[in-house]
mmCIF file of C-alpha atoms and ligand atoms in Angstrom:
data_model
loop_
_atom_site.group_PDB
_atom_site.id
_atom_site.type_symbol
_atom_site.label_atom_id
_atom_site.label_comp_id
_atom_site.label_asym_id
_atom_site.label_seq_id
_atom_site.Cartn_x
_atom_site.Cartn_y
_atom_site.Cartn_z
ATOM 1 C CA ARG A 3 177.490 -179.139 -274.124
ATOM 2 C CA HIS A 4 181.132 -179.668 -273.205
ATOM 3 C CA PRO A 5 183.847 -181.063 -275.479
ATOM 4 C CA GLY A 6 184.006 -184.845 -275.644
ATOM 5 C CA TRP A 7 180.360 -185.556 -274.752
ATOM 6 C CA PRO A 8 178.581 -187.665 -275.906
ATOM 7 C CA ALA A 9 181.300 -190.088 -276.969
ATOM 8 C CA GLU A 10 181.922 -193.334 -278.839
ATOM 9 C CA LEU A 11 185.450 -194.671 -278.341
ATOM 10 C CA GLY A 12 187.244 -197.568 -279.988
ATOM 11 C CA PRO A 13 187.009 -200.262 -281.140
ATOM 12 C CA LEU A 14 190.142 -201.926 -279.774
ATOM 13 C CA ARG A 15 190.555 -205.684 -280.062
ATOM 14 C CA VAL A 16 191.863 -207.680 -277.088
ATOM 15 C CA ALA A 17 191.894 -211.355 -276.029
ATOM 16 C CA GLY A 18 188.248 -211.155 -274.888
ATOM 17 C CA GLY A 19 186.894 -209.607 -278.097
ATOM 18 C CA THR A 20 186.170 -206.111 -279.373
ATOM 19 C CA VAL A 21 186.062 -203.338 -276.772
ATOM 20 C CA THR A 22 184.155 -200.091 -277.259
ATOM 21 C CA VAL A 23 183.300 -197.347 -274.767
ATOM 22 C CA ARG A 24 180.251 -195.099 -275.165
ATOM 23 C CA SER A 25 178.001 -192.719 -273.232
ATOM 24 C CA ILE A 26 175.567 -194.495 -270.870
ATOM 25 C CA ARG A 27 171.963 -194.990 -272.062
ATOM 26 C CA LEU A 28 168.589 -195.261 -270.377
ATOM 27 C CA ARG A 29 168.222 -198.736 -271.879
ATOM 28 C CA ASP A 30 171.337 -199.976 -270.019
ATOM 29 C CA ALA A 31 169.056 -200.537 -266.995
ATOM 30 C CA ALA A 32 168.551 -204.299 -267.310
ATOM 31 C CA ALA A 33 172.174 -205.215 -268.106
ATOM 32 C CA TRP A 34 173.528 -202.819 -265.459
ATOM 33 C CA SER A 35 171.240 -204.178 -262.730
ATOM 34 C CA ARG A 36 171.800 -207.832 -263.655
ATOM 35 C CA LEU A 37 175.602 -207.582 -263.612
ATOM 36 C CA ARG A 38 175.770 -205.370 -260.522
ATOM 37 C CA LEU A 39 173.504 -207.751 -258.545
ATOM 38 C CA ARG A 40 175.224 -210.919 -259.755
ATOM 39 C CA ASP A 41 178.793 -209.638 -259.225
ATOM 40 C CA ARG A 42 178.337 -208.050 -255.801
ATOM 41 C CA ALA A 43 181.129 -210.104 -254.190
ATOM 42 C CA HIS A 44 183.503 -209.118 -257.025
ATOM 43 C CA LEU A 45 182.704 -205.385 -256.876
ATOM 44 C CA GLU A 46 181.867 -204.449 -253.285
ATOM 45 C CA PRO A 47 185.384 -204.749 -251.750
ATOM 46 C CA TRP A 48 186.629 -201.962 -254.022
ATOM 47 C CA GLU A 49 183.767 -199.496 -254.226
ATOM 48 C CA PRO A 50 182.687 -196.571 -252.033
ATOM 49 C CA THR A 51 180.283 -197.561 -249.248
ATOM 50 C CA GLY A 52 176.694 -196.726 -250.234
ATOM 51 C CA GLU A 53 173.913 -195.621 -247.928
ATOM 52 C CA ALA A 54 171.275 -198.182 -248.925
ATOM 53 C CA PRO A 55 171.881 -201.955 -249.050
ATOM 54 C CA TRP A 56 173.545 -203.259 -252.277
ATOM 55 C CA ASP A 57 170.436 -205.012 -253.664
ATOM 56 C CA MET A 58 168.328 -201.899 -253.207
ATOM 57 C CA ARG A 59 170.941 -199.626 -254.807
ATOM 58 C CA HIS A 60 171.184 -201.851 -257.868
ATOM 59 C CA HIS A 61 167.545 -202.692 -258.489
ATOM 60 C CA ILE A 62 166.594 -202.095 -262.139
ATOM 61 C CA SER A 63 164.250 -199.269 -261.062
ATOM 62 C CA VAL A 64 167.215 -197.260 -259.705
ATOM 63 C CA TRP A 65 168.903 -196.818 -263.102
ATOM 64 C CA PRO A 66 166.615 -194.137 -264.657
ATOM 65 C CA GLY A 67 167.234 -191.708 -261.773
ATOM 66 C CA LEU A 68 170.937 -192.498 -261.635
ATOM 67 C CA TYR A 69 171.196 -192.192 -265.413
ATOM 68 C CA ARG A 70 169.510 -188.782 -265.369
ATOM 69 C CA SER A 71 171.725 -187.413 -262.613
ATOM 70 C CA LEU A 72 174.912 -188.700 -264.322
ATOM 71 C CA ARG A 73 173.753 -187.302 -267.670
ATOM 72 C CA SER A 74 173.061 -183.927 -266.104
ATOM 73 C CA GLU A 75 176.598 -183.871 -264.647
ATOM 74 C CA ALA A 76 177.881 -184.784 -268.119
ATOM 75 C CA HIS A 77 175.968 -181.906 -269.709
ATOM 76 C CA LYS A 78 177.500 -179.530 -267.185
ATOM 77 C CA GLY A 79 180.954 -180.740 -268.192
ATOM 78 C CA LEU A 80 181.716 -182.242 -264.784
ATOM 79 C CA MET A 81 181.686 -185.928 -265.663
ATOM 80 C CA LEU A 82 181.893 -188.525 -268.455
ATOM 81 C CA PRO A 83 179.726 -191.508 -267.445
ATOM 82 C CA MET A 84 180.371 -194.260 -269.991
ATOM 83 C CA ALA A 85 179.515 -197.904 -270.592
ATOM 84 C CA ILE A 86 182.127 -200.487 -271.599
ATOM 85 C CA GLU A 87 180.951 -202.930 -274.267
ATOM 86 C CA LEU A 88 182.523 -206.223 -275.273
ATOM 87 C CA ASP A 89 181.410 -207.349 -278.741
ATOM 88 C CA GLY A 90 178.547 -204.867 -278.493
ATOM 89 C CA ARG A 91 177.322 -206.087 -275.093
ATOM 90 C CA PHE A 92 177.304 -203.975 -271.895
ATOM 91 C CA CYS A 93 179.978 -205.431 -269.578
ATOM 92 C CA GLY A 94 180.983 -202.581 -267.237
ATOM 93 C CA GLN A 95 181.411 -198.878 -266.694
ATOM 94 C CA LEU A 96 184.159 -196.315 -267.183
ATOM 95 C CA THR A 97 183.639 -193.021 -265.393
ATOM 96 C CA VAL A 98 185.633 -189.818 -265.567
ATOM 97 C CA GLY A 99 184.680 -187.575 -262.668
ATOM 98 C CA ASN A 100 185.464 -184.291 -260.978
ATOM 99 C CA ILE A 101 186.451 -182.648 -264.254
ATOM 100 C CA VAL A 102 188.052 -179.347 -263.329
ATOM 101 C CA ARG A 103 188.914 -176.777 -265.993
ATOM 102 C CA GLY A 104 190.983 -173.596 -265.738
ATOM 103 C CA ALA A 105 194.615 -173.907 -264.770
ATOM 104 C CA LEU A 106 194.141 -177.456 -263.378
ATOM 105 C CA ARG A 107 192.389 -179.242 -266.328
ATOM 106 C CA SER A 108 192.232 -182.464 -264.338
ATOM 107 C CA ALA A 109 189.893 -185.378 -263.530
ATOM 108 C CA TRP A 110 189.804 -188.849 -261.967
ATOM 109 C CA ILE A 111 189.008 -192.100 -263.785
ATOM 110 C CA GLY A 112 187.348 -195.236 -262.392
ATOM 111 C CA TYR A 113 185.960 -198.494 -263.808
ATOM 112 C CA TRP A 114 184.506 -201.948 -263.260
ATOM 113 C CA VAL A 115 184.122 -204.965 -265.556
ATOM 114 C CA GLU A 116 181.889 -208.002 -265.012
ATOM 115 C CA LYS A 117 183.664 -210.986 -263.451
ATOM 116 C CA GLU A 118 182.893 -213.422 -266.259
ATOM 117 C CA VAL A 119 185.195 -211.633 -268.721
ATOM 118 C CA ASN A 120 187.994 -210.639 -266.316
ATOM 119 C CA GLY A 121 191.622 -211.177 -267.272
ATOM 120 C CA LEU A 122 190.982 -210.747 -271.004
ATOM 121 C CA GLY A 123 192.254 -207.180 -271.382
ATOM 122 C CA VAL A 124 188.855 -205.447 -271.388
ATOM 123 C CA ALA A 125 189.488 -202.902 -268.609
ATOM 124 C CA THR A 126 192.986 -202.133 -269.903
ATOM 125 C CA ALA A 127 191.629 -201.335 -273.373
ATOM 126 C CA ALA A 128 188.716 -199.304 -271.990
ATOM 127 C CA VAL A 129 190.972 -197.192 -269.739
ATOM 128 C CA ALA A 130 193.394 -196.576 -272.634
ATOM 129 C CA LEU A 131 190.515 -195.380 -274.838
ATOM 130 C CA GLY A 132 189.190 -193.218 -271.989
ATOM 131 C CA LEU A 133 192.580 -191.604 -271.376
ATOM 132 C CA ASP A 134 193.047 -190.765 -275.055
ATOM 133 C CA HIS A 135 189.606 -189.181 -275.029
ATOM 134 C CA CYS A 136 190.459 -187.115 -271.931
ATOM 135 C CA PHE A 137 193.761 -185.890 -273.328
ATOM 136 C CA GLY A 138 192.272 -185.363 -276.813
ATOM 137 C CA PRO A 139 188.714 -184.038 -277.327
ATOM 138 C CA VAL A 140 188.055 -183.291 -273.630
ATOM 139 C CA GLY A 141 191.255 -181.255 -273.395
ATOM 140 C CA LEU A 142 192.503 -182.371 -269.992
ATOM 141 C CA HIS A 143 196.108 -182.107 -268.865
ATOM 142 C CA ARG A 144 196.079 -184.588 -265.972
ATOM 143 C CA VAL A 145 194.095 -187.726 -265.129
ATOM 144 C CA GLU A 146 194.438 -189.448 -261.786
ATOM 145 C CA ALA A 147 193.091 -192.633 -260.202
ATOM 146 C CA THR A 148 192.986 -194.043 -256.695
ATOM 147 C CA VAL A 149 193.174 -197.759 -255.959
ATOM 148 C CA ARG A 150 193.412 -199.902 -252.828
ATOM 149 C CA PRO A 151 196.904 -201.432 -252.538
ATOM 150 C CA GLU A 152 195.228 -204.866 -252.183
ATOM 151 C CA ASN A 153 193.475 -204.529 -255.562
ATOM 152 C CA GLU A 154 196.118 -206.316 -257.652
ATOM 153 C CA PRO A 155 194.052 -206.652 -260.864
ATOM 154 C CA SER A 156 193.214 -202.944 -260.907
ATOM 155 C CA ARG A 157 196.808 -201.982 -260.117
ATOM 156 C CA ALA A 158 197.885 -204.119 -263.099
ATOM 157 C CA VAL A 159 195.412 -202.259 -265.334
ATOM 158 C CA LEU A 160 196.741 -198.885 -264.178
ATOM 159 C CA ARG A 161 200.369 -199.974 -264.581
ATOM 160 C CA ASN A 162 199.743 -201.442 -268.038
ATOM 161 C CA VAL A 163 198.257 -198.212 -269.401
ATOM 162 C CA GLY A 164 201.186 -196.227 -268.037
ATOM 163 C CA PHE A 165 200.016 -194.573 -264.828
ATOM 164 C CA ARG A 166 202.753 -193.378 -262.482
ATOM 165 C CA GLU A 167 202.466 -193.867 -258.713
ATOM 166 C CA GLU A 168 202.420 -190.630 -256.705
ATOM 167 C CA GLY A 169 201.888 -191.770 -253.149
ATOM 168 C CA LEU A 170 199.698 -193.362 -250.509
ATOM 169 C CA LEU A 171 196.550 -191.550 -249.340
ATOM 170 C CA LYS A 172 195.952 -192.618 -245.752
ATOM 171 C CA ARG A 173 192.364 -193.498 -244.771
ATOM 172 C CA TYR A 174 191.228 -191.863 -248.012
ATOM 173 C CA LEU A 175 187.857 -193.374 -248.925
ATOM 174 C CA ASP A 176 185.047 -195.164 -247.113
ATOM 175 C CA VAL A 177 184.990 -198.632 -248.679
ATOM 176 C CA GLN A 178 183.042 -201.504 -247.091
ATOM 177 C CA GLY A 179 182.306 -199.402 -244.028
ATOM 178 C CA ARG A 180 185.841 -198.235 -243.176
ATOM 179 C CA PHE A 181 188.180 -195.516 -244.407
ATOM 180 C CA ARG A 182 190.824 -197.378 -246.440
ATOM 181 C CA ASP A 183 194.275 -196.356 -247.633
ATOM 182 C CA HIS A 184 194.487 -195.771 -251.405
ATOM 183 C CA LEU A 185 197.402 -195.402 -253.804
ATOM 184 C CA LEU A 186 197.252 -192.269 -255.927
ATOM 185 C CA VAL A 187 198.387 -192.702 -259.530
ATOM 186 C CA ALA A 188 198.412 -190.081 -262.258
ATOM 187 C CA MET A 189 199.363 -189.310 -265.836
ATOM 188 C CA THR A 190 199.809 -185.978 -267.576
ATOM 189 C CA VAL A 191 199.544 -185.413 -271.295
ATOM 190 C CA GLU A 192 203.325 -184.876 -271.584
ATOM 191 C CA GLU A 193 203.780 -188.539 -270.603
ATOM 192 C CA VAL A 194 201.814 -189.707 -273.657
ATOM 193 C CA PRO A 195 203.752 -189.324 -276.884
ATOM 194 C CA GLY A 196 201.151 -190.333 -279.493
ATOM 195 C CA SER A 197 198.291 -192.111 -277.721
ATOM 196 C CA VAL A 198 197.820 -194.518 -274.823
ATOM 197 C CA SER A 199 195.933 -196.910 -277.113
ATOM 198 C CA ASP A 200 198.784 -196.877 -279.633
ATOM 199 C CA ARG A 201 201.176 -197.700 -276.825
ATOM 200 C CA LEU A 202 199.000 -200.725 -275.888
ATOM 201 C CA VAL A 203 198.986 -201.860 -279.505
ATOM 202 C CA ARG A 204 202.757 -201.469 -279.766
ATOM 203 C CA ALA A 205 203.153 -203.501 -276.556
ATOM 204 C CA GLY A 206 201.122 -206.301 -278.173
ATOM 205 C CA ARG A 207 198.231 -205.924 -275.689
ATOM 206 C CA ALA A 208 195.601 -204.872 -278.251
ATOM 207 C CA THR A 209 195.040 -204.361 -281.951
ATOM 208 C CA TRP A 210 193.047 -201.744 -283.828
ATOM 209 C CA SER A 211 190.044 -203.581 -285.280
HETATM 210 N N1 ACO B 327 197.344 -210.467 -258.951
HETATM 211 C C1 ACO B 327 198.039 -209.730 -259.843
HETATM 212 N N2 ACO B 327 197.549 -209.431 -261.083
HETATM 213 C C2 ACO B 327 196.334 -209.898 -261.402
HETATM 214 C C3 ACO B 327 195.554 -210.673 -260.520
HETATM 215 C C4 ACO B 327 196.112 -210.957 -259.247
HETATM 216 N N3 ACO B 327 195.427 -211.656 -258.349
HETATM 217 N N4 ACO B 327 194.400 -210.979 -261.143
HETATM 218 C C5 ACO B 327 194.445 -210.423 -262.355
HETATM 219 N N5 ACO B 327 195.607 -209.784 -262.516
HETATM 220 C C6 ACO B 327 196.069 -209.038 -263.681
HETATM 221 C C7 ACO B 327 195.882 -209.712 -264.994
HETATM 222 O O1 ACO B 327 196.880 -210.652 -265.220
HETATM 223 C C8 ACO B 327 195.948 -208.511 -265.939
HETATM 224 O O2 ACO B 327 197.269 -208.032 -266.082
HETATM 225 P P1 ACO B 327 198.188 -208.483 -267.349
HETATM 226 O O3 ACO B 327 197.446 -208.005 -268.572
HETATM 227 O O4 ACO B 327 199.479 -207.767 -267.123
HETATM 228 O O5 ACO B 327 198.290 -209.959 -267.301
HETATM 229 C C9 ACO B 327 195.210 -207.463 -265.142
HETATM 230 O O6 ACO B 327 195.249 -207.884 -263.770
HETATM 231 C C10 ACO B 327 193.758 -207.313 -265.561
HETATM 232 O O7 ACO B 327 193.688 -206.616 -266.787
HETATM 233 P P2 ACO B 327 192.361 -206.648 -267.637
HETATM 234 O O8 ACO B 327 192.063 -208.038 -268.136
HETATM 235 O O9 ACO B 327 192.472 -205.571 -268.662
HETATM 236 O O10 ACO B 327 191.261 -206.190 -266.574
HETATM 237 P P3 ACO B 327 189.776 -206.780 -266.385
HETATM 238 O O11 ACO B 327 188.981 -206.556 -267.617
HETATM 239 O O12 ACO B 327 189.869 -208.140 -265.841
HETATM 240 O O13 ACO B 327 189.210 -205.789 -265.258
HETATM 241 C C11 ACO B 327 189.026 -204.880 -263.042
HETATM 242 C C12 ACO B 327 189.949 -205.531 -264.083
HETATM 243 C C13 ACO B 327 188.376 -203.646 -263.643
HETATM 244 C C14 ACO B 327 189.853 -204.482 -261.838
HETATM 245 C C15 ACO B 327 187.913 -205.893 -262.656
HETATM 246 O O14 ACO B 327 188.497 -207.010 -262.052
HETATM 247 C C16 ACO B 327 186.872 -205.310 -261.715
HETATM 248 O O15 ACO B 327 185.880 -204.743 -262.151
HETATM 249 N N6 ACO B 327 187.091 -205.474 -260.377
HETATM 250 C C17 ACO B 327 186.150 -205.044 -259.378
HETATM 251 C C18 ACO B 327 185.946 -203.534 -259.335
HETATM 252 C C19 ACO B 327 187.261 -202.791 -259.275
HETATM 253 O O16 ACO B 327 188.196 -203.185 -258.601
HETATM 254 N N7 ACO B 327 187.354 -201.674 -260.002
HETATM 255 C C20 ACO B 327 188.550 -200.828 -260.018
HETATM 256 C C21 ACO B 327 188.555 -199.931 -258.816
HETATM 257 S S1 ACO B 327 189.987 -198.868 -258.767
HETATM 258 C C22 ACO B 327 189.709 -197.703 -259.957
HETATM 259 O O17 ACO B 327 188.601 -197.625 -260.517
HETATM 260 C C23 ACO B 327 190.791 -196.724 -260.296
#
């Protein structure tokens, strides 16, 4: 078992309600499938191209296998696959991946939030909680993220939690069937005096609840 897993993060209060982040569960199947199928148009332009068609990849029966493989990566210390909850209800995912130890102590972070509650500060709070977890219990030194330049809402989330832009990765990731440019952003622990969540609270973007 690696440090920081399993995890329960938050709560942080934002405009949309109370945000918590926790390890994924087998019983997330129905909520996960329902939101992923309903919000396809909202999610697909920003996510890696999958091999099977969207509906097949997000059928409720897919979750148990996916859950088990993510949990096994988590047990090996390679990943933190988490669910985002708003007022106790599953509303998205926050994933920390490619956790590398040793002299690098680095990982990437990624997320999605259901369309219905967008613009209410949910992703911003979830990413702040995730970063504090990475720099605290998990013991990482650097967290990075990649985002398409066209993804204004996600760029706002990254900017608002304090990520710094490092450059443009040309034709980086296969998204919607083509290799797309992505901006690389990063943060190291030295850039976080106190905590990222505290910084959000001080900026008036969230409150501890
Ligand atoms: N142009 C500029 N800014 C915008 C726009 C727009 N068209 N739309 C929204 N925003 C801003 C909002 O105003 C807000 O910023 P503010 O707080 O400074 O006003 C910000 O974007 C959104 O912040 P939140 O409310 O915290 O985010 P939300 O809970 O709505 O989730 C997310 C944002 C995760 C990007 C969601 O829309 C989503 O799941 N999109 C589809 C999947 C996706 O893009 N995931 C991220 C991929 S990149 C990565 O994982 C690193």
